[in-house]
CSV table of C-alpha atoms and ligand atoms in Angstrom, one decimal:
chain,number,residue,atom,x,y,z
A,29,MET,CA,-86.1,-96.8,116.0
A,30,THR,CA,-83.9,-99.0,114.4
A,31,ARG,CA,-80.0,-97.6,113.8
A,32,ARG,CA,-78.4,-99.6,110.6
A,33,SER,CA,-75.2,-99.6,110.4
A,34,ILE,CA,-73.2,-99.4,107.4
A,35,GLY,CA,-69.2,-99.5,107.3
A,36,ILE,CA,-67.8,-97.3,104.5
A,37,ILE,CA,-64.2,-97.3,103.7
A,38,VAL,CA,-62.5,-93.7,103.1
A,39,ASN,CA,-60.0,-94.2,101.1
A,40,GLY,CA,-57.2,-91.0,101.0
A,41,VAL,CA,-59.0,-89.3,104.2
A,42,THR,CA,-56.1,-88.2,104.8
A,43,GLY,CA,-56.2,-85.8,102.1
A,44,ARG,CA,-57.9,-82.5,101.9
A,45,MET,CA,-61.0,-83.3,100.8
A,46,GLY,CA,-61.3,-87.4,102.1
A,47,TYR,CA,-60.5,-85.7,105.7
A,48,ARG,CA,-62.0,-82.2,105.7
A,49,GLN,CA,-65.4,-82.2,103.4
A,50,HIS,CA,-65.6,-86.3,103.5
A,51,LEU,CA,-64.6,-87.3,107.3
A,52,VAL,CA,-65.3,-84.4,109.2
A,53,ARG,CA,-67.9,-82.5,107.4
A,54,SER,CA,-70.2,-85.1,106.0
A,55,LEU,CA,-69.9,-88.6,107.7
A,56,LEU,CA,-68.7,-87.4,111.5
A,57,ALA,CA,-70.9,-84.6,110.8
A,58,ILE,CA,-74.0,-86.9,110.1
A,59,ARG,CA,-73.2,-89.0,113.4
A,60,GLU,CA,-73.5,-86.0,115.1
A,61,SER,CA,-77.0,-84.6,113.5
A,62,GLY,CA,-78.6,-88.4,114.6
A,63,GLY,CA,-77.4,-90.2,111.5
A,64,VAL,CA,-79.9,-90.3,108.5
A,65,ALA,CA,-83.4,-90.8,108.9
A,66,LEU,CA,-85.7,-92.6,106.7
A,67,ALA,CA,-89.5,-92.4,105.8
A,68,ASP,CA,-90.2,-96.2,108.1
A,69,GLY,CA,-88.0,-94.8,111.1
A,70,THR,CA,-84.6,-96.4,110.2
A,71,THR,CA,-81.7,-94.1,111.3
A,72,ILE,CA,-78.3,-95.0,108.6
A,73,TRP,CA,-75.7,-95.1,111.0
A,74,PRO,CA,-72.1,-94.5,108.8
A,75,GLU,CA,-68.9,-96.2,110.5
A,76,PRO,CA,-66.1,-95.1,108.7
A,77,VAL,CA,-63.1,-97.8,107.9
A,78,LEU,CA,-60.1,-95.0,107.3
A,79,VAL,CA,-58.1,-96.2,104.8
A,80,GLY,CA,-54.6,-95.0,103.8
A,81,ARG,CA,-51.0,-95.4,103.0
A,82,ASN,CA,-48.9,-94.0,106.1
A,83,GLU,CA,-50.0,-95.8,109.3
A,84,THR,CA,-48.5,-92.9,111.6
A,85,LYS,CA,-50.8,-90.0,110.3
A,86,LEU,CA,-53.8,-92.4,109.8
A,87,ARG,CA,-53.5,-93.6,113.8
A,88,GLU,CA,-53.2,-89.6,114.6
A,89,LEU,CA,-55.9,-88.5,112.7
A,90,ALA,CA,-58.2,-91.1,113.6
A,91,GLU,CA,-57.2,-90.9,117.8
A,92,ARG,CA,-58.4,-87.1,117.1
A,93,HIS,CA,-61.9,-88.3,116.4
A,94,GLY,CA,-62.6,-91.0,118.5
A,95,LEU,CA,-62.1,-93.5,115.7
A,96,THR,CA,-60.6,-97.2,116.2
A,97,ASP,CA,-61.3,-98.6,112.4
A,98,TRP,CA,-58.5,-98.2,110.1
A,99,THR,CA,-56.0,-99.7,108.1
A,100,THR,CA,-52.9,-99.9,105.2
A,101,ASP,CA,-54.8,-103.1,103.9
A,102,LEU,CA,-57.2,-101.6,101.4
A,103,THR,CA,-57.7,-105.8,100.3
A,104,SER,CA,-58.6,-106.5,103.8
A,105,ALA,CA,-61.1,-103.8,104.4
A,106,LEU,CA,-62.5,-104.7,101.1
A,107,ALA,CA,-63.5,-108.2,102.5
A,108,ARG,CA,-65.4,-107.3,105.3
A,109,ASP,CA,-69.0,-107.8,105.5
A,110,ASP,CA,-70.0,-105.4,107.3
A,111,VAL,CA,-68.2,-102.7,104.7
A,112,GLU,CA,-71.0,-102.2,102.2
A,113,ILE,CA,-69.5,-98.6,100.5
A,114,TYR,CA,-65.9,-97.9,99.0
A,115,PHE,CA,-65.5,-94.0,98.6
A,116,ASP,CA,-62.4,-93.0,97.3
A,117,ALA,CA,-60.8,-89.5,98.0
A,118,GLN,CA,-57.4,-90.4,97.1
A,119,VAL,CA,-55.1,-88.9,94.1
A,120,THR,CA,-57.2,-89.2,90.8
A,121,GLN,CA,-54.2,-91.0,89.3
A,122,GLN,CA,-54.9,-94.1,91.9
A,123,ARG,CA,-58.8,-93.9,91.8
A,124,GLU,CA,-59.3,-96.4,88.9
A,125,LYS,CA,-57.5,-99.4,89.9
A,126,ALA,CA,-59.0,-99.3,93.5
A,127,ILE,CA,-62.8,-98.5,92.0
A,128,ARG,CA,-62.1,-101.7,89.9
A,129,GLN,CA,-61.0,-103.7,93.4
A,130,ALA,CA,-63.8,-102.4,95.0
A,131,ILE,CA,-66.7,-103.5,92.0
A,132,GLU,CA,-64.9,-107.3,92.4
A,133,ALA,CA,-65.6,-106.8,96.2
A,134,GLY,CA,-69.3,-106.0,95.4
A,135,LYS,CA,-69.2,-103.2,97.0
A,136,HIS,CA,-71.2,-100.0,96.2
A,137,ILE,CA,-68.7,-97.2,95.6
A,138,TYR,CA,-68.9,-93.5,95.8
A,139,THR,CA,-66.0,-91.4,94.8
A,140,GLU,CA,-64.5,-87.6,94.4
A,141,LYS,CA,-64.2,-86.4,90.7
A,142,PRO,CA,-63.2,-87.3,88.4
A,143,LEU,CA,-64.2,-90.4,88.0
A,144,ALA,CA,-61.0,-91.2,85.8
A,145,GLU,CA,-58.2,-90.3,84.0
A,146,ASP,CA,-59.9,-90.8,80.5
A,147,THR,CA,-63.2,-90.8,78.9
A,148,ALA,CA,-63.0,-94.9,77.6
A,149,ALA,CA,-61.9,-95.8,81.4
A,150,ALA,CA,-64.7,-94.0,83.1
A,151,LEU,CA,-67.4,-95.8,80.9
A,152,ASP,CA,-65.6,-99.0,81.5
A,153,LEU,CA,-65.9,-98.5,85.5
A,154,ALA,CA,-69.5,-97.6,84.9
A,155,ARG,CA,-70.4,-100.6,82.6
A,156,ALA,CA,-68.2,-102.8,85.2
A,157,ALA,CA,-70.3,-101.3,88.0
A,158,ASP,CA,-73.8,-101.8,86.3
A,159,ALA,CA,-72.7,-106.1,85.5
A,160,ALA,CA,-71.8,-106.0,89.1
A,161,GLY,CA,-75.6,-104.9,89.9
A,162,VAL,CA,-73.4,-102.1,92.3
A,163,ARG,CA,-74.7,-99.0,93.3
A,164,THR,CA,-72.6,-95.7,92.2
A,165,GLY,CA,-71.9,-92.0,93.0
A,166,VAL,CA,-69.9,-89.5,92.0
A,167,VAL,CA,-69.0,-86.2,94.3
A,168,GLN,CA,-71.0,-82.9,92.5
A,169,ASP,CA,-71.0,-80.7,95.4
A,170,LYS,CA,-71.6,-77.7,93.6
A,171,LEU,CA,-74.8,-78.7,92.8
A,172,PHE,CA,-75.5,-78.2,96.6
A,173,LEU,CA,-74.0,-75.2,97.2
A,174,PRO,CA,-76.6,-72.6,98.5
A,175,GLY,CA,-75.6,-70.0,96.1
A,176,LEU,CA,-76.8,-72.5,93.2
A,177,ARG,CA,-79.7,-74.0,94.6
A,178,LYS,CA,-81.1,-70.1,94.5
A,179,LEU,CA,-80.0,-70.0,90.8
A,180,LYS,CA,-82.1,-73.4,90.1
A,181,ARG,CA,-84.9,-72.1,92.4
A,182,LEU,CA,-85.1,-68.9,90.4
A,183,ILE,CA,-84.6,-71.4,86.6
A,184,ASP,CA,-87.5,-73.3,88.3
A,185,GLY,CA,-89.8,-70.0,88.8
A,186,GLY,CA,-89.3,-69.1,85.2
A,187,PHE,CA,-87.5,-65.8,86.7
A,188,PHE,CA,-85.5,-65.8,83.3
A,189,GLY,CA,-87.5,-65.9,80.8
A,190,ARG,CA,-85.6,-67.4,77.8
A,191,ILE,CA,-82.1,-68.0,79.0
A,192,LEU,CA,-79.3,-66.4,76.6
A,193,SER,CA,-75.8,-66.7,78.2
A,194,VAL,CA,-73.9,-68.0,81.2
A,195,ARG,CA,-70.4,-66.1,82.4
A,196,GLY,CA,-68.7,-68.3,85.3
A,197,GLU,CA,-65.4,-67.0,87.0
A,198,PHE,CA,-63.4,-69.3,88.6
A,199,GLY,CA,-60.1,-68.9,90.0
A,200,TYR,CA,-57.2,-67.4,92.6
A,201,TRP,CA,-54.0,-67.3,93.1
A,202,VAL,CA,-52.2,-70.4,93.9
A,203,PHE,CA,-49.0,-69.6,95.7
A,204,GLU,CA,-45.6,-70.6,93.3
A,205,GLY,CA,-44.5,-72.1,96.8
A,206,ASP,CA,-41.4,-70.2,97.1
A,207,TRP,CA,-41.6,-67.2,99.8
A,208,GLN,CA,-44.9,-68.4,100.4
A,209,PRO,CA,-46.3,-72.2,100.7
A,210,ALA,CA,-48.9,-73.3,98.1
A,211,GLN,CA,-52.2,-73.4,99.4
A,212,ARG,CA,-53.1,-76.6,96.8
A,213,PRO,CA,-50.7,-80.1,96.6
A,214,SER,CA,-48.0,-80.0,94.2
A,215,TRP,CA,-49.6,-83.0,92.0
A,216,ASN,CA,-51.9,-80.6,90.8
A,217,TYR,CA,-49.7,-78.7,88.5
A,218,ARG,CA,-47.9,-81.6,86.8
A,219,ALA,CA,-49.6,-83.6,84.4
A,220,GLU,CA,-47.7,-86.5,84.7
A,221,ASP,CA,-49.2,-86.8,87.7
A,222,GLY,CA,-52.9,-86.8,87.1
A,223,GLY,CA,-52.9,-82.8,87.7
A,224,GLY,CA,-53.8,-79.7,85.5
A,225,ILE,CA,-57.2,-77.3,85.6
A,226,VAL,CA,-59.2,-78.2,83.0
A,227,VAL,CA,-59.6,-82.3,84.4
A,228,ASP,CA,-59.9,-81.0,88.1
A,229,MET,CA,-62.3,-78.3,86.9
A,230,PHE,CA,-64.4,-79.5,83.9
A,231,PRO,CA,-66.1,-82.4,85.3
A,232,HIS,CA,-67.9,-79.7,88.1
A,233,TRP,CA,-68.7,-77.4,84.9
A,234,HIS,CA,-70.0,-79.9,83.6
A,235,TYR,CA,-72.8,-80.9,85.7
A,236,VAL,CA,-73.7,-77.0,86.4
A,237,LEU,CA,-74.3,-76.4,83.0
A,238,GLU,CA,-75.9,-79.5,82.5
A,239,GLU,CA,-78.2,-79.6,85.3
A,240,LEU,CA,-79.6,-76.0,85.1
A,241,PHE,CA,-78.9,-75.0,81.7
A,242,GLY,CA,-78.9,-77.9,79.2
A,243,ARG,CA,-77.0,-81.0,77.9
A,244,VAL,CA,-73.2,-79.5,76.3
A,245,THR,CA,-73.5,-80.2,72.6
A,246,ALA,CA,-69.8,-78.2,71.9
A,247,VAL,CA,-66.7,-76.6,73.7
A,248,SER,CA,-63.9,-74.8,72.4
A,249,CYS,CA,-61.2,-74.3,74.9
A,250,VAL,CA,-57.6,-72.5,75.0
A,251,THR,CA,-55.5,-73.5,77.8
A,252,ALA,CA,-52.2,-72.1,79.3
A,253,THR,CA,-49.8,-73.1,82.1
A,254,HIS,CA,-48.9,-69.3,83.4
A,255,VAL,CA,-46.7,-70.4,86.1
A,256,PRO,CA,-44.0,-72.8,84.5
A,257,GLU,CA,-42.2,-73.7,87.5
A,258,ARG,CA,-43.1,-74.2,91.0
A,259,VAL,CA,-41.7,-75.6,94.6
A,260,ASP,CA,-43.4,-78.2,95.8
A,261,GLU,CA,-44.4,-79.3,99.3
A,262,ALA,CA,-40.5,-80.6,100.6
A,263,GLY,CA,-39.0,-76.7,99.2
A,264,ARG,CA,-37.8,-78.3,96.1
A,265,PRO,CA,-38.5,-76.4,92.5
A,266,TYR,CA,-40.3,-78.4,89.9
A,267,ALA,CA,-41.8,-77.7,86.3
A,268,ALA,CA,-45.4,-77.2,86.0
A,269,THR,CA,-46.5,-79.5,83.2
A,270,ALA,CA,-50.2,-79.0,83.6
A,271,ASP,CA,-52.6,-76.2,82.6
A,272,ASP,CA,-53.1,-73.6,85.0
A,273,ALA,CA,-55.6,-71.5,83.1
A,274,ALA,CA,-58.7,-72.9,80.7
A,275,TYR,CA,-60.9,-70.2,78.7
A,276,ALA,CA,-63.6,-72.0,77.5
A,277,THR,CA,-66.7,-71.2,75.6
A,278,PHE,CA,-69.6,-74.4,76.1
A,279,GLU,CA,-72.3,-74.4,73.5
A,280,LEU,CA,-75.0,-76.0,75.3
A,281,ASP,CA,-79.3,-77.7,74.1
A,282,GLY,CA,-81.2,-75.2,73.5
A,283,GLY,CA,-78.6,-72.3,72.0
A,284,VAL,CA,-78.0,-71.2,75.4
A,285,ILE,CA,-74.0,-69.6,74.9
A,286,ALA,CA,-71.9,-70.8,78.8
A,287,GLN,CA,-68.4,-69.3,78.8
A,288,ILE,CA,-66.2,-69.8,81.9
A,289,ASN,CA,-62.9,-69.2,82.8
A,290,SER,CA,-60.8,-71.2,85.7
A,291,SER,CA,-57.7,-69.9,86.3
A,292,TRP,CA,-54.9,-70.2,89.5
A,293,ALA,CA,-53.1,-67.5,88.5
A,294,VAL,CA,-55.7,-65.0,88.9
A,295,ARG,CA,-56.2,-62.4,91.8
A,296,VAL,CA,-60.0,-62.2,92.8
A,297,TYR,CA,-61.5,-58.6,92.4
A,298,ARG,CA,-64.9,-60.6,92.7
A,299,ASP,CA,-67.2,-61.5,96.0
A,300,GLU,CA,-66.7,-65.3,95.8
A,301,LEU,CA,-64.1,-67.8,94.5
A,302,VAL,CA,-66.4,-68.6,91.4
A,303,GLU,CA,-69.1,-66.2,90.4
A,304,PHE,CA,-72.1,-67.3,87.6
A,305,GLN,CA,-73.9,-64.8,85.4
A,306,VAL,CA,-76.6,-65.8,84.1
A,307,ASP,CA,-78.9,-63.4,81.4
A,308,GLY,CA,-82.1,-64.3,80.5
A,309,THR,CA,-85.1,-61.7,78.3
A,310,GLU,CA,-86.5,-61.5,81.7
A,311,GLY,CA,-83.8,-61.3,83.8
A,312,SER,CA,-80.6,-61.7,85.2
A,313,ALA,CA,-78.7,-63.4,88.3
A,314,ILE,CA,-75.2,-63.4,89.7
A,315,ALA,CA,-74.8,-66.8,91.9
A,316,GLY,CA,-71.8,-67.7,94.0
A,317,LEU,CA,-71.2,-70.3,96.1
A,318,ARG,CA,-73.3,-68.6,98.8
A,319,ASN,CA,-75.2,-65.9,97.2
A,320,CYS,CA,-77.5,-65.4,94.6
A,321,ARG,CA,-78.2,-61.6,93.5
A,322,VAL,CA,-80.7,-60.4,90.7
A,323,GLN,CA,-81.9,-57.5,88.6
A,324,HIS,CA,-85.4,-58.1,86.9
A,325,ARG,CA,-86.0,-56.3,83.7
A,326,ALA,CA,-88.2,-53.8,84.9
A,327,VAL,CA,-85.3,-52.2,86.9
A,328,THR,CA,-82.6,-52.6,84.0
A,329,PRO,CA,-81.3,-49.1,83.6
A,330,LYS,CA,-80.4,-47.9,80.7
A,331,PRO,CA,-76.8,-47.1,80.1
A,332,VAL,CA,-75.2,-45.0,77.3
A,333,TRP,CA,-71.6,-45.5,76.0
A,334,ASN,CA,-69.7,-42.2,76.5
A,335,PRO,CA,-65.8,-42.7,77.3
A,336,ASP,CA,-65.7,-39.0,77.7
A,337,LEU,CA,-67.8,-38.9,81.1
A,338,PRO,CA,-67.6,-41.0,84.2
A,339,ALA,CA,-69.8,-43.5,85.0
A,340,THR,CA,-73.2,-42.0,86.5
A,341,GLU,CA,-74.6,-44.9,88.1
A,342,ASP,CA,-73.7,-47.5,90.6
A,343,PHE,CA,-74.4,-50.2,89.1
A,344,ARG,CA,-73.5,-53.1,91.5
A,345,ALA,CA,-76.1,-51.3,93.9
A,346,GLN,CA,-78.8,-52.2,91.3
A,347,TRP,CA,-79.1,-55.9,91.9
A,348,ALA,CA,-81.6,-57.6,94.9
A,349,GLU,CA,-80.1,-60.3,96.9
A,350,VAL,CA,-82.0,-63.3,97.0
A,351,PRO,CA,-83.0,-64.4,100.6
A,352,ASP,CA,-82.0,-68.1,101.4
A,353,ASN,CA,-85.4,-68.8,102.7
A,354,GLU,CA,-84.6,-72.5,104.2
A,355,ASP,CA,-81.2,-73.8,105.7
A,356,PHE,CA,-78.6,-74.9,103.9
A,357,ASP,CA,-76.5,-77.5,105.1
A,358,ASN,CA,-73.0,-78.2,103.7
A,359,GLY,CA,-73.4,-79.5,100.2
A,360,PHE,CA,-70.8,-82.6,100.5
A,361,LYS,CA,-73.0,-83.8,103.3
A,362,VAL,CA,-76.6,-83.5,101.5
A,363,GLN,CA,-75.2,-85.6,98.5
A,364,TRP,CA,-73.7,-87.9,101.3
A,365,GLU,CA,-77.1,-88.6,102.6
A,366,ALA,CA,-78.4,-89.1,99.7
A,367,TYR,CA,-76.3,-91.7,98.4
A,368,LEU,CA,-76.7,-93.4,101.9
A,369,ARG,CA,-81.0,-93.2,101.4
A,370,HIS,CA,-80.0,-94.3,97.4
A,371,VAL,CA,-77.7,-97.8,98.9
A,372,VAL,CA,-80.3,-98.4,101.9
A,373,ALA,CA,-83.3,-97.6,100.7
A,374,GLY,CA,-82.8,-97.6,97.3
A,375,GLU,CA,-84.2,-94.1,96.6
A,376,PRO,CA,-83.3,-92.7,93.3
A,377,PHE,CA,-79.6,-90.6,92.8
A,378,ARG,CA,-78.6,-89.6,89.6
A,379,TRP,CA,-75.2,-88.7,90.2
A,380,ASP,CA,-74.1,-92.0,89.4
A,381,PHE,CA,-70.5,-93.2,87.5
A,382,LEU,CA,-72.0,-92.7,83.6
A,383,ALA,CA,-72.8,-88.7,85.5
A,384,GLY,CA,-69.7,-88.9,86.4
A,385,ALA,CA,-68.2,-90.4,83.1
A,386,ARG,CA,-69.3,-87.5,81.2
A,387,GLY,CA,-67.7,-85.0,83.3
A,388,VAL,CA,-64.4,-86.6,82.4
A,389,GLN,CA,-65.4,-86.9,78.5
A,390,LEU,CA,-66.1,-82.8,79.1
A,391,ALA,CA,-62.5,-82.7,80.2
A,392,GLU,CA,-61.1,-84.5,77.7
A,393,LEU,CA,-62.7,-83.4,74.9
A,394,GLY,CA,-61.7,-79.3,76.2
A,395,LEU,CA,-58.0,-80.7,76.3
A,396,ARG,CA,-58.8,-82.0,72.9
A,397,SER,CA,-59.8,-78.4,71.4
A,398,ALA,CA,-56.8,-77.0,73.4
A,399,ARG,CA,-54.6,-79.1,71.7
A,400,GLU,CA,-55.9,-78.6,68.1
A,401,GLY,CA,-57.1,-75.3,68.6
A,402,GLY,CA,-61.0,-75.6,67.5
A,403,ARG,CA,-64.3,-76.4,68.4
A,404,VAL,CA,-64.8,-80.0,69.7
A,405,GLU,CA,-68.6,-81.6,69.6
A,406,VAL,CA,-69.2,-83.3,72.5
A,407,PRO,CA,-71.2,-86.9,71.4
A,408,GLU,CA,-73.8,-87.8,74.1
A,409,LEU,CA,-72.3,-90.6,76.3
A,410,ARG,CA,-74.3,-93.9,76.7
A,411,SER,CA,-73.9,-96.9,79.1
B,516,LIG,N1,-65.4,-82.3,94.7
B,516,LIG,C1,-64.4,-81.1,94.8
B,516,LIG,O1,-64.5,-79.5,95.1
B,516,LIG,C2,-62.9,-81.2,94.9
B,516,LIG,C3,-61.9,-80.5,95.6
B,516,LIG,C4,-60.5,-80.6,95.6
B,516,LIG,C5,-60.5,-82.0,95.2
B,516,LIG,N2,-61.3,-82.9,94.5
B,516,LIG,C6,-60.5,-84.1,94.3
B,516,LIG,O2,-60.1,-85.2,95.6
B,516,LIG,C7,-59.0,-85.5,95.1
B,516,LIG,C8,-58.3,-85.5,95.9
B,516,LIG,O3,-58.1,-83.9,96.3
B,516,LIG,P1,-57.2,-83.3,97.4
B,516,LIG,O4,-57.1,-82.3,96.8
B,516,LIG,O5,-58.0,-84.1,98.4
B,516,LIG,O6,-55.3,-83.8,97.4
B,516,LIG,P2,-54.6,-84.2,98.4
B,516,LIG,O7,-53.0,-84.4,98.0
B,516,LIG,O8,-54.7,-83.8,99.8
B,516,LIG,O9,-55.2,-85.9,98.5
B,516,LIG,C9,-54.7,-86.8,98.2
B,516,LIG,C10,-55.2,-88.0,99.2
B,516,LIG,O10,-54.2,-89.5,98.5
B,516,LIG,C11,-53.7,-90.5,98.8
B,516,LIG,N3,-53.3,-90.8,98.0
B,516,LIG,C12,-53.0,-92.3,97.9
B,516,LIG,N4,-52.3,-92.8,96.4
B,516,LIG,C13,-51.4,-91.3,96.3
B,516,LIG,C14,-50.1,-91.3,95.7
B,516,LIG,N5,-49.6,-92.3,94.8
B,516,LIG,N6,-49.6,-90.1,95.6
B,516,LIG,C15,-49.8,-89.1,96.4
B,516,LIG,N7,-51.5,-89.3,97.1
B,516,LIG,C16,-51.9,-90.5,97.6
B,516,LIG,C17,-53.1,-89.1,99.9
B,516,LIG,O11,-52.6,-90.0,100.6
B,516,LIG,C18,-54.2,-88.3,100.2
B,516,LIG,O12,-55.0,-88.8,101.5
B,516,LIG,C19,-58.9,-85.4,93.7
B,516,LIG,O13,-59.5,-86.7,92.7
B,516,LIG,C20,-59.5,-84.4,92.8
B,516,LIG,O14,-59.8,-84.2,91.8
B,516,LIG,C21,-62.2,-82.6,94.6
């Protein structure tokens, strides 16, 4: 068995996503499971190079995991021959500049979403990466979640008949930061720092809708900043200038209508933090992060509207659980493995910068719809 080591810059590794999902749950987990095996017997072995701004935090984090390769100097890390991949999990605003530097250094690039702050910049990155011949990828983790994988299985198996509509409900209460600390970084609530729920969540909704149901052809969106003042990590009050909720309708190729509510100012009365209800002529499903329940046409009850009577049926009990039927690994890790196979063995990987740019485009047009108060068509982006 040959081991193929591959140096990977992990920039923004001290952040929530960089540390937990990408370093610990993906790259270190891949090492713990023996690397990524290729068909020819080779094993891909990730060698993380931790990059960040704060020496103390980096050293402490590296020591915690027995790692020694870390630096605050991105330029010197990019100059190393043993580093082949640049990965970015920094705050969104810092991403474009760093990715441009990585393209110039000839590295393959994988990044958190959103790829850039606007469509023009995202497309430009896609074109520059293409011209440089580097292999790109953008995180689309929700596609690899058990709940959505089961939903995809139902679609592929023809369970729904003709799909009519999708209703998505995402959100939870993010504390304001005064009497309880907020559970998300404060930059998320400042437009001037790249925050906002549309920019954060629409790239996810884009790939979920496109991969499962069809291309998004138009968007109508209303946004709100329900909580106008919050308190930051240092205990200082600040003006929340970004949207913290978005109520959107997406029209899809083939006539499916999708409505998705996204909010950081909602209290959860659901089974999971995100749930999608899909209704089709033959059956319906509710998919969350992990679970998926179905109701077939043949077992659909016939409720009759009569507000004078109490509900006579237990509607929730009328749905059946879709079994796992396979082992589901962490979604971020599964996508990392696919990206590493793409870089090392040339296996197909369709979640590239152009796909990422389409997600940025949907966020941009969603915000335009909210600003102008109307429906906005979504033109097809090409490289
Ligand atoms: N795929 C997902 O489900 C998902 C979920 C949350 C966030 N994200 C994305 O991941 C990225 C990071 O989000 P996060 O929640 O981990 O944020 P975070 O604030 O926890 O981490 C941000 C990282 O960027 C670094 N950074 C570099 N330059 C900075 C600067 N000038 N100001 C502040 N920080 C700077 C920080 O040190 C830190 O390591 C964002 O682009 C976000 O959109 C993705």
